[in-house]
Amino acid sequence: MTDTAPTAIPPSSQLTLPDGRVEISPGAPVPSGPYANEDLLPVPVEKRTWNTYNFSALWVGMAHNTASWTLASGLIAVGMDWKQAVLTIALANVIVLIPMLLTGHAGPKYGIPFPVFARASFGVRGANLPAVVRALVACGWFGIQTWIGGEAIYFLAGKLIGNGWSDAGKVGGYAWTMWLSFAIFWAIQVAIIYRGMETIRRFENWAAPFVLLGAGVMLWWMASKAGGFGPLLDQPSKVGYGADFWKIFAPALMGMIGFWSTLSLNIPDFTRYGKSQKAQTWGQALGLPTTMTLFAFLSVMVTSGSQAVYGEAIWDPVQLAAKTDNVFGLLFALVTVLVATLSVNVAANLVSPAFDFSNIAPRKISFRAGALATCVLGVLIFPWKLYSDPQGYIFTWLGLVGGLLGTVAGILIADYWILRRGKLDLADLYSAGGRYWYDNGWNWRAVVAFLVGGVLAVGGANFAPLIDGRPIPALSSLADYGWAVGLGTSMVLYLALMLASGKAKTGLQEKTTV
């Protein structure tokens, strides 16, 4: 089938409420067929109930986690001082908030998840491309976070049980009890996700303040060990403020952006439950940059303190907490790590790929089946290798992720905001032959923009320790700016291709109810 030119939506197919939210009109048929299931359909307006606090708590719970702790502490480990590290992370989160709010807009307005939102630009079938890319990235993150949670259980049990647990026989370079701890934490997360989104919302609400308290206690402990806050603030930068600093600043900034570039795509998976645009906008604006900056400050202070106390920057909080001889303190610290890791992993790395995998075959793969697939793939990517080194973690893993996902974000933003002016046809998002069907379900213009942007963004990157060298050395000068290169290139190229083919008009008509 050839490209389908946009036609006006029948006025009765969907209606717009006074607050701007859109839903299927009463009496209109609910989307069905091979591209729809219960998990992918628009959330009814009466069930879009998340308020500003819910979104802020979601971000507090996700930002205050072990992986984001290691972002800041990892920058200390590669040579920055606390001021440089906090500045880098604060700037990155202000930047990534912009695409977060732009893509999040479609959630409360239409009640649709990310893979359905992506159908408008990539095509009803073509949306599987960005959805699978996003899902595979989430699998990597899920594995890394699960390994961290397993570490916490391993050290906690070791303190309670003794050397018989800590010094157990090794399998694959790690004690078999570490592998058992990894499996236990994996199972806990599967149990939570199977209870659904409302359970996740409630969990995030109480986990957020608990994790913040735990981070504060850890800072107090390290300051007391170091003899006050002075030694924590006095640790000098190993790279100075000259050429050596700027050499690592750009890739570090892109890496920090890359950390949340996943959520900048699939944030509609959460904002679809928002009661208003104001709730998701203020909730995210208050929750993301502020909490990430505060948590970055706490983590760099503690890591600087470890440098003063132990003579080396210990960037892994689990390893650092294990150094205390106070059993109560250790229990509190490691329980905090467990809650923090559960909070971010379930919300950020299970919910979204569950929807993404469901989008591949909606009639056969449910939300729960997609979540289970994520859990399995998260083990198969060998997360213990991705997490073993701060340089590889920040510059390779996060840099590659940011470059690829920035490319998708550029296409989504260009399509939704510039071409369609924020107007979508709900029914056609689930049907063959409609305005989003393009060529047999694929919009080749989006695919071309994604491929070109992706190659320019990551083709010249250093893939070590995954592989030796750079795939395209001639593009190495772009590698330090991967996320920005990917987003900008794909946005411009997608717009040019759509305008050249006359696919820029939507002709949408919406019925408004009062």
mmCIF file with all atom_site columns, N, CA, C and O in Angstrom, residues 349-382:
data_model
loop_
_atom_site.group_PDB
_atom_site.id
_atom_site.type_symbol
_atom_site.label_atom_id
_atom_site.label_alt_id
_atom_site.label_comp_id
_atom_site.label_asym_id
_atom_site.label_entity_id
_atom_site.label_seq_id
_atom_site.pdbx_PDB_ins_code
_atom_site.Cartn_x
_atom_site.Cartn_y
_atom_site.Cartn_z
_atom_site.occupancy
_atom_site.B_iso_or_equiv
_atom_site.pdbx_formal_charge
_atom_site.auth_seq_id
_atom_site.auth_comp_id
_atom_site.auth_asym_id
_atom_site.auth_atom_id
_atom_site.pdbx_PDB_model_num
ATOM 1   N N  . ASN A 1 349 ? 12.646 0.865   34.060 1.00 0.00 ? 349 ASN A N  1
ATOM 2   C CA . ASN A 1 349 ? 13.227 -0.186  33.217 1.00 0.00 ? 349 ASN A CA 1
ATOM 3   C C  . ASN A 1 349 ? 12.380 -1.426  33.050 1.00 0.00 ? 349 ASN A C  1
ATOM 4   O O  . ASN A 1 349 ? 12.792 -2.366  32.377 1.00 0.00 ? 349 ASN A O  1
ATOM 5   N N  . LEU A 1 350 ? 11.187 -1.447  33.646 1.00 0.00 ? 350 LEU A N  1
ATOM 6   C CA . LEU A 1 350 ? 10.268 -2.558  33.412 1.00 0.00 ? 350 LEU A CA 1
ATOM 7   C C  . LEU A 1 350 ? 8.962  -2.099  32.765 1.00 0.00 ? 350 LEU A C  1
ATOM 8   O O  . LEU A 1 350 ? 8.460  -2.744  31.852 1.00 0.00 ? 350 LEU A O  1
ATOM 9   N N  . VAL A 1 351 ? 8.426  -0.973  33.225 1.00 0.00 ? 351 VAL A N  1
ATOM 10  C CA . VAL A 1 351 ? 7.158  -0.496  32.687 1.00 0.00 ? 351 VAL A CA 1
ATOM 11  C C  . VAL A 1 351 ? 7.261  -0.229  31.187 1.00 0.00 ? 351 VAL A C  1
ATOM 12  O O  . VAL A 1 351 ? 6.458  -0.724  30.385 1.00 0.00 ? 351 VAL A O  1
ATOM 13  N N  . SER A 1 352 ? 8.265  0.534   30.792 1.00 0.00 ? 352 SER A N  1
ATOM 14  C CA . SER A 1 352 ? 8.356  0.970   29.400 1.00 0.00 ? 352 SER A CA 1
ATOM 15  C C  . SER A 1 352 ? 8.639  -0.166  28.420 1.00 0.00 ? 352 SER A C  1
ATOM 16  O O  . SER A 1 352 ? 7.939  -0.296  27.410 1.00 0.00 ? 352 SER A O  1
ATOM 17  N N  . PRO A 1 353 ? 9.654  -1.010  28.652 1.00 0.00 ? 353 PRO A N  1
ATOM 18  C CA . PRO A 1 353 ? 9.859  -2.103  27.699 1.00 0.00 ? 353 PRO A CA 1
ATOM 19  C C  . PRO A 1 353 ? 8.700  -3.092  27.674 1.00 0.00 ? 353 PRO A C  1
ATOM 20  O O  . PRO A 1 353 ? 8.478  -3.759  26.666 1.00 0.00 ? 353 PRO A O  1
ATOM 21  N N  . ALA A 1 354 ? 7.953  -3.192  28.789 1.00 0.00 ? 354 ALA A N  1
ATOM 22  C CA . ALA A 1 354 ? 6.775  -4.061  28.782 1.00 0.00 ? 354 ALA A CA 1
ATOM 23  C C  . ALA A 1 354 ? 5.783  -3.575  27.733 1.00 0.00 ? 354 ALA A C  1
ATOM 24  O O  . ALA A 1 354 ? 5.223  -4.370  26.957 1.00 0.00 ? 354 ALA A O  1
ATOM 25  N N  . PHE A 1 355 ? 5.555  -2.249  27.675 1.00 0.00 ? 355 PHE A N  1
ATOM 26  C CA . PHE A 1 355 ? 4.695  -1.689  26.630 1.00 0.00 ? 355 PHE A CA 1
ATOM 27  C C  . PHE A 1 355 ? 5.336  -1.856  25.247 1.00 0.00 ? 355 PHE A C  1
ATOM 28  O O  . PHE A 1 355 ? 4.651  -2.150  24.262 1.00 0.00 ? 355 PHE A O  1
ATOM 29  N N  . ASP A 1 356 ? 6.653  -1.659  25.172 1.00 0.00 ? 356 ASP A N  1
ATOM 30  C CA . ASP A 1 356 ? 7.343  -1.734  23.887 1.00 0.00 ? 356 ASP A CA 1
ATOM 31  C C  . ASP A 1 356 ? 7.253  -3.129  23.278 1.00 0.00 ? 356 ASP A C  1
ATOM 32  O O  . ASP A 1 356 ? 6.979  -3.290  22.083 1.00 0.00 ? 356 ASP A O  1
ATOM 33  N N  . PHE A 1 357 ? 7.505  -4.149  24.078 1.00 0.00 ? 357 PHE A N  1
ATOM 34  C CA . PHE A 1 357 ? 7.424  -5.515  23.574 1.00 0.00 ? 357 PHE A CA 1
ATOM 35  C C  . PHE A 1 357 ? 5.981  -5.893  23.245 1.00 0.00 ? 357 PHE A C  1
ATOM 36  O O  . PHE A 1 357 ? 5.723  -6.629  22.294 1.00 0.00 ? 357 PHE A O  1
ATOM 37  N N  . SER A 1 358 ? 5.029  -5.381  24.027 1.00 0.00 ? 358 SER A N  1
ATOM 38  C CA . SER A 1 358 ? 3.622  -5.634  23.735 1.00 0.00 ? 358 SER A CA 1
ATOM 39  C C  . SER A 1 358 ? 3.235  -5.049  22.388 1.00 0.00 ? 358 SER A C  1
ATOM 40  O O  . SER A 1 358 ? 2.407  -5.616  21.656 1.00 0.00 ? 358 SER A O  1
ATOM 41  N N  . ASN A 1 359 ? 3.856  -3.936  22.015 1.00 0.00 ? 359 ASN A N  1
ATOM 42  C CA . ASN A 1 359 ? 3.560  -3.276  20.756 1.00 0.00 ? 359 ASN A CA 1
ATOM 43  C C  . ASN A 1 359 ? 3.965  -4.119  19.549 1.00 0.00 ? 359 ASN A C  1
ATOM 44  O O  . ASN A 1 359 ? 3.420  -3.965  18.458 1.00 0.00 ? 359 ASN A O  1
ATOM 45  N N  . ILE A 1 360 ? 4.929  -5.024  19.710 1.00 0.00 ? 360 ILE A N  1
ATOM 46  C CA . ILE A 1 360 ? 5.380  -5.862  18.602 1.00 0.00 ? 360 ILE A CA 1
ATOM 47  C C  . ILE A 1 360 ? 4.255  -6.764  18.116 1.00 0.00 ? 360 ILE A C  1
ATOM 48  O O  . ILE A 1 360 ? 4.032  -6.920  16.910 1.00 0.00 ? 360 ILE A O  1
ATOM 49  N N  . ALA A 1 361 ? 3.546  -7.378  19.042 1.00 0.00 ? 361 ALA A N  1
ATOM 50  C CA . ALA A 1 361 ? 2.429  -8.262  18.706 1.00 0.00 ? 361 ALA A CA 1
ATOM 51  C C  . ALA A 1 361 ? 1.346  -8.080  19.763 1.00 0.00 ? 361 ALA A C  1
ATOM 52  O O  . ALA A 1 361 ? 1.225  -8.900  20.683 1.00 0.00 ? 361 ALA A O  1
ATOM 53  N N  . PRO A 1 362 ? 0.564  -7.011  19.668 1.00 0.00 ? 362 PRO A N  1
ATOM 54  C CA . PRO A 1 362 ? -0.395 -6.676  20.723 1.00 0.00 ? 362 PRO A CA 1
ATOM 55  C C  . PRO A 1 362 ? -1.369 -7.788  21.070 1.00 0.00 ? 362 PRO A C  1
ATOM 56  O O  . PRO A 1 362 ? -1.802 -7.901  22.209 1.00 0.00 ? 362 PRO A O  1
ATOM 57  N N  . ARG A 1 363 ? -1.755 -8.605  20.092 1.00 0.00 ? 363 ARG A N  1
ATOM 58  C CA . ARG A 1 363 ? -2.722 -9.656  20.352 1.00 0.00 ? 363 ARG A CA 1
ATOM 59  C C  . ARG A 1 363 ? -2.123 -10.847 21.083 1.00 0.00 ? 363 ARG A C  1
ATOM 60  O O  . ARG A 1 363 ? -2.837 -11.677 21.635 1.00 0.00 ? 363 ARG A O  1
ATOM 61  N N  . LYS A 1 364 ? -0.783 -10.946 21.085 1.00 0.00 ? 364 LYS A N  1
ATOM 62  C CA . LYS A 1 364 ? -0.117 -12.110 21.667 1.00 0.00 ? 364 LYS A CA 1
ATOM 63  C C  . LYS A 1 364 ? 0.726  -11.772 22.896 1.00 0.00 ? 364 LYS A C  1
ATOM 64  O O  . LYS A 1 364 ? 0.946  -12.630 23.748 1.00 0.00 ? 364 LYS A O  1
ATOM 65  N N  . ILE A 1 365 ? 1.229  -10.534 22.968 1.00 0.00 ? 365 ILE A N  1
ATOM 66  C CA . ILE A 1 365 ? 2.125  -10.156 24.062 1.00 0.00 ? 365 ILE A CA 1
ATOM 67  C C  . ILE A 1 365 ? 1.438  -9.125  24.945 1.00 0.00 ? 365 ILE A C  1
ATOM 68  O O  . ILE A 1 365 ? 1.176  -8.004  24.516 1.00 0.00 ? 365 ILE A O  1
ATOM 69  N N  . SER A 1 366 ? 1.163  -9.502  26.180 1.00 0.00 ? 366 SER A N  1
ATOM 70  C CA . SER A 1 366 ? 0.544  -8.584  27.131 1.00 0.00 ? 366 SER A CA 1
ATOM 71  C C  . SER A 1 366 ? 1.610  -7.752  27.821 1.00 0.00 ? 366 SER A C  1
ATOM 72  O O  . SER A 1 366 ? 2.819  -7.983  27.653 1.00 0.00 ? 366 SER A O  1
ATOM 73  N N  . PHE A 1 367 ? 1.155  -6.791  28.625 1.00 0.00 ? 367 PHE A N  1
ATOM 74  C CA . PHE A 1 367 ? 2.083  -5.971  29.417 1.00 0.00 ? 367 PHE A CA 1
ATOM 75  C C  . PHE A 1 367 ? 2.951  -6.861  30.310 1.00 0.00 ? 367 PHE A C  1
ATOM 76  O O  . PHE A 1 367 ? 4.164  -6.689  30.393 1.00 0.00 ? 367 PHE A O  1
ATOM 77  N N  . ARG A 1 368 ? 2.330  -7.828  30.977 1.00 0.00 ? 368 ARG A N  1
ATOM 78  C CA . ARG A 1 368 ? 3.079  -8.702  31.879 1.00 0.00 ? 368 ARG A CA 1
ATOM 79  C C  . ARG A 1 368 ? 4.073  -9.578  31.127 1.00 0.00 ? 368 ARG A C  1
ATOM 80  O O  . ARG A 1 368 ? 5.197  -9.812  31.584 1.00 0.00 ? 368 ARG A O  1
ATOM 81  N N  . ALA A 1 369 ? 3.671  -10.071 29.952 1.00 0.00 ? 369 ALA A N  1
ATOM 82  C CA . ALA A 1 369 ? 4.589  -10.886 29.155 1.00 0.00 ? 369 ALA A CA 1
ATOM 83  C C  . ALA A 1 369 ? 5.779  -10.052 28.686 1.00 0.00 ? 369 ALA A C  1
ATOM 84  O O  . ALA A 1 369 ? 6.926  -10.533 28.653 1.00 0.00 ? 369 ALA A O  1
ATOM 85  N N  . GLY A 1 370 ? 5.522  -8.785  28.323 1.00 0.00 ? 370 GLY A N  1
ATOM 86  C CA . GLY A 1 370 ? 6.608  -7.893  27.921 1.00 0.00 ? 370 GLY A CA 1
ATOM 87  C C  . GLY A 1 370 ? 7.568  -7.629  29.060 1.00 0.00 ? 370 GLY A C  1
ATOM 88  O O  . GLY A 1 370 ? 8.782  -7.555  28.870 1.00 0.00 ? 370 GLY A O  1
ATOM 89  N N  . ALA A 1 371 ? 7.023  -7.483  30.278 1.00 0.00 ? 371 ALA A N  1
ATOM 90  C CA . ALA A 1 371 ? 7.869  -7.267  31.452 1.00 0.00 ? 371 ALA A CA 1
ATOM 91  C C  . ALA A 1 371 ? 8.747  -8.482  31.723 1.00 0.00 ? 371 ALA A C  1
ATOM 92  O O  . ALA A 1 371 ? 9.932  -8.351  32.052 1.00 0.00 ? 371 ALA A O  1
ATOM 93  N N  . LEU A 1 372 ? 8.178  -9.668  31.572 1.00 0.00 ? 372 LEU A N  1
ATOM 94  C CA . LEU A 1 372 ? 8.956  -10.886 31.801 1.00 0.00 ? 372 LEU A CA 1
ATOM 95  C C  . LEU A 1 372 ? 10.066 -11.021 30.761 1.00 0.00 ? 372 LEU A C  1
ATOM 96  O O  . LEU A 1 372 ? 11.194 -11.421 31.088 1.00 0.00 ? 372 LEU A O  1
ATOM 97  N N  . ALA A 1 373 ? 9.782  -10.645 29.508 1.00 0.00 ? 373 ALA A N  1
ATOM 98  C CA . ALA A 1 373 ? 10.816 -10.674 28.471 1.00 0.00 ? 373 ALA A CA 1
ATOM 99  C C  . ALA A 1 373 ? 11.962 -9.738  28.834 1.00 0.00 ? 373 ALA A C  1
ATOM 100 O O  . ALA A 1 373 ? 13.141 -10.062 28.631 1.00 0.00 ? 373 ALA A O  1
ATOM 101 N N  . THR A 1 374 ? 11.624 -8.564  29.372 1.00 0.00 ? 374 THR A N  1
ATOM 102 C CA . THR A 1 374 ? 12.651 -7.617  29.818 1.00 0.00 ? 374 THR A CA 1
ATOM 103 C C  . THR A 1 374 ? 13.522 -8.226  30.905 1.00 0.00 ? 374 THR A C  1
ATOM 104 O O  . THR A 1 374 ? 14.756 -8.093  30.889 1.00 0.00 ? 374 THR A O  1
ATOM 105 N N  . CYS A 1 375 ? 12.884 -8.891  31.845 1.00 0.00 ? 375 CYS A N  1
ATOM 106 C CA . CYS A 1 375 ? 13.622 -9.506  32.954 1.00 0.00 ? 375 CYS A CA 1
ATOM 107 C C  . CYS A 1 375 ? 14.614 -10.550 32.459 1.00 0.00 ? 375 CYS A C  1
ATOM 108 O O  . CYS A 1 375 ? 15.739 -10.650 32.958 1.00 0.00 ? 375 CYS A O  1
ATOM 109 N N  . VAL A 1 376 ? 14.205 -11.328 31.470 1.00 0.00 ? 376 VAL A N  1
ATOM 110 C CA . VAL A 1 376 ? 15.079 -12.378 30.932 1.00 0.00 ? 376 VAL A CA 1
ATOM 111 C C  . VAL A 1 376 ? 16.231 -11.765 30.141 1.00 0.00 ? 376 VAL A C  1
ATOM 112 O O  . VAL A 1 376 ? 17.406 -12.113 30.324 1.00 0.00 ? 376 VAL A O  1
ATOM 113 N N  . LEU A 1 377 ? 15.913 -10.819 29.256 1.00 0.00 ? 377 LEU A N  1
ATOM 114 C CA . LEU A 1 377 ? 16.959 -10.193 28.444 1.00 0.00 ? 377 LEU A CA 1
ATOM 115 C C  . LEU A 1 377 ? 17.928 -9.396  29.312 1.00 0.00 ? 377 LEU A C  1
ATOM 116 O O  . LEU A 1 377 ? 19.112 -9.269  28.977 1.00 0.00 ? 377 LEU A O  1
ATOM 117 N N  . GLY A 1 378 ? 17.432 -8.844  30.422 1.00 0.00 ? 378 GLY A N  1
ATOM 118 C CA . GLY A 1 378 ? 18.298 -8.083  31.323 1.00 0.00 ? 378 GLY A CA 1
ATOM 119 C C  . GLY A 1 378 ? 19.417 -8.915  31.918 1.00 0.00 ? 378 GLY A C  1
ATOM 120 O O  . GLY A 1 378 ? 20.462 -8.388  32.292 1.00 0.00 ? 378 GLY A O  1
ATOM 121 N N  . VAL A 1 379 ? 19.214 -10.218 31.993 1.00 0.00 ? 379 VAL A N  1
ATOM 122 C CA . VAL A 1 379 ? 20.258 -11.116 32.473 1.00 0.00 ? 379 VAL A CA 1
ATOM 123 C C  . VAL A 1 379 ? 21.217 -11.483 31.343 1.00 0.00 ? 379 VAL A C  1
ATOM 124 O O  . VAL A 1 379 ? 22.432 -11.570 31.532 1.00 0.00 ? 379 VAL A O  1
ATOM 125 N N  . LEU A 1 380 ? 20.666 -11.649 30.141 1.00 0.00 ? 380 LEU A N  1
ATOM 126 C CA . LEU A 1 380 ? 21.463 -12.126 29.013 1.00 0.00 ? 380 LEU A CA 1
ATOM 127 C C  . LEU A 1 380 ? 22.456 -11.096 28.481 1.00 0.00 ? 380 LEU A C  1
ATOM 128 O O  . LEU A 1 380 ? 23.341 -11.458 27.702 1.00 0.00 ? 380 LEU A O  1
ATOM 129 N N  . ILE A 1 381 ? 22.330 -9.826  28.884 1.00 0.00 ? 381 ILE A N  1
ATOM 130 C CA . ILE A 1 381 ? 23.270 -8.810  28.392 1.00 0.00 ? 381 ILE A CA 1
ATOM 131 C C  . ILE A 1 381 ? 24.514 -8.699  29.292 1.00 0.00 ? 381 ILE A C  1
ATOM 132 O O  . ILE A 1 381 ? 25.345 -7.822  29.078 1.00 0.00 ? 381 ILE A O  1
ATOM 133 N N  . PHE A 1 382 ? 24.646 -9.583  30.288 1.00 0.00 ? 382 PHE A N  1
ATOM 134 C CA . PHE A 1 382 ? 25.812 -9.601  31.180 1.00 0.00 ? 382 PHE A CA 1
ATOM 135 C C  . PHE A 1 382 ? 26.030 -8.244  31.866 1.00 0.00 ? 382 PHE A C  1
ATOM 136 O O  . PHE A 1 382 ? 27.038 -7.576  31.639 1.00 0.00 ? 382 PHE A O  1
#
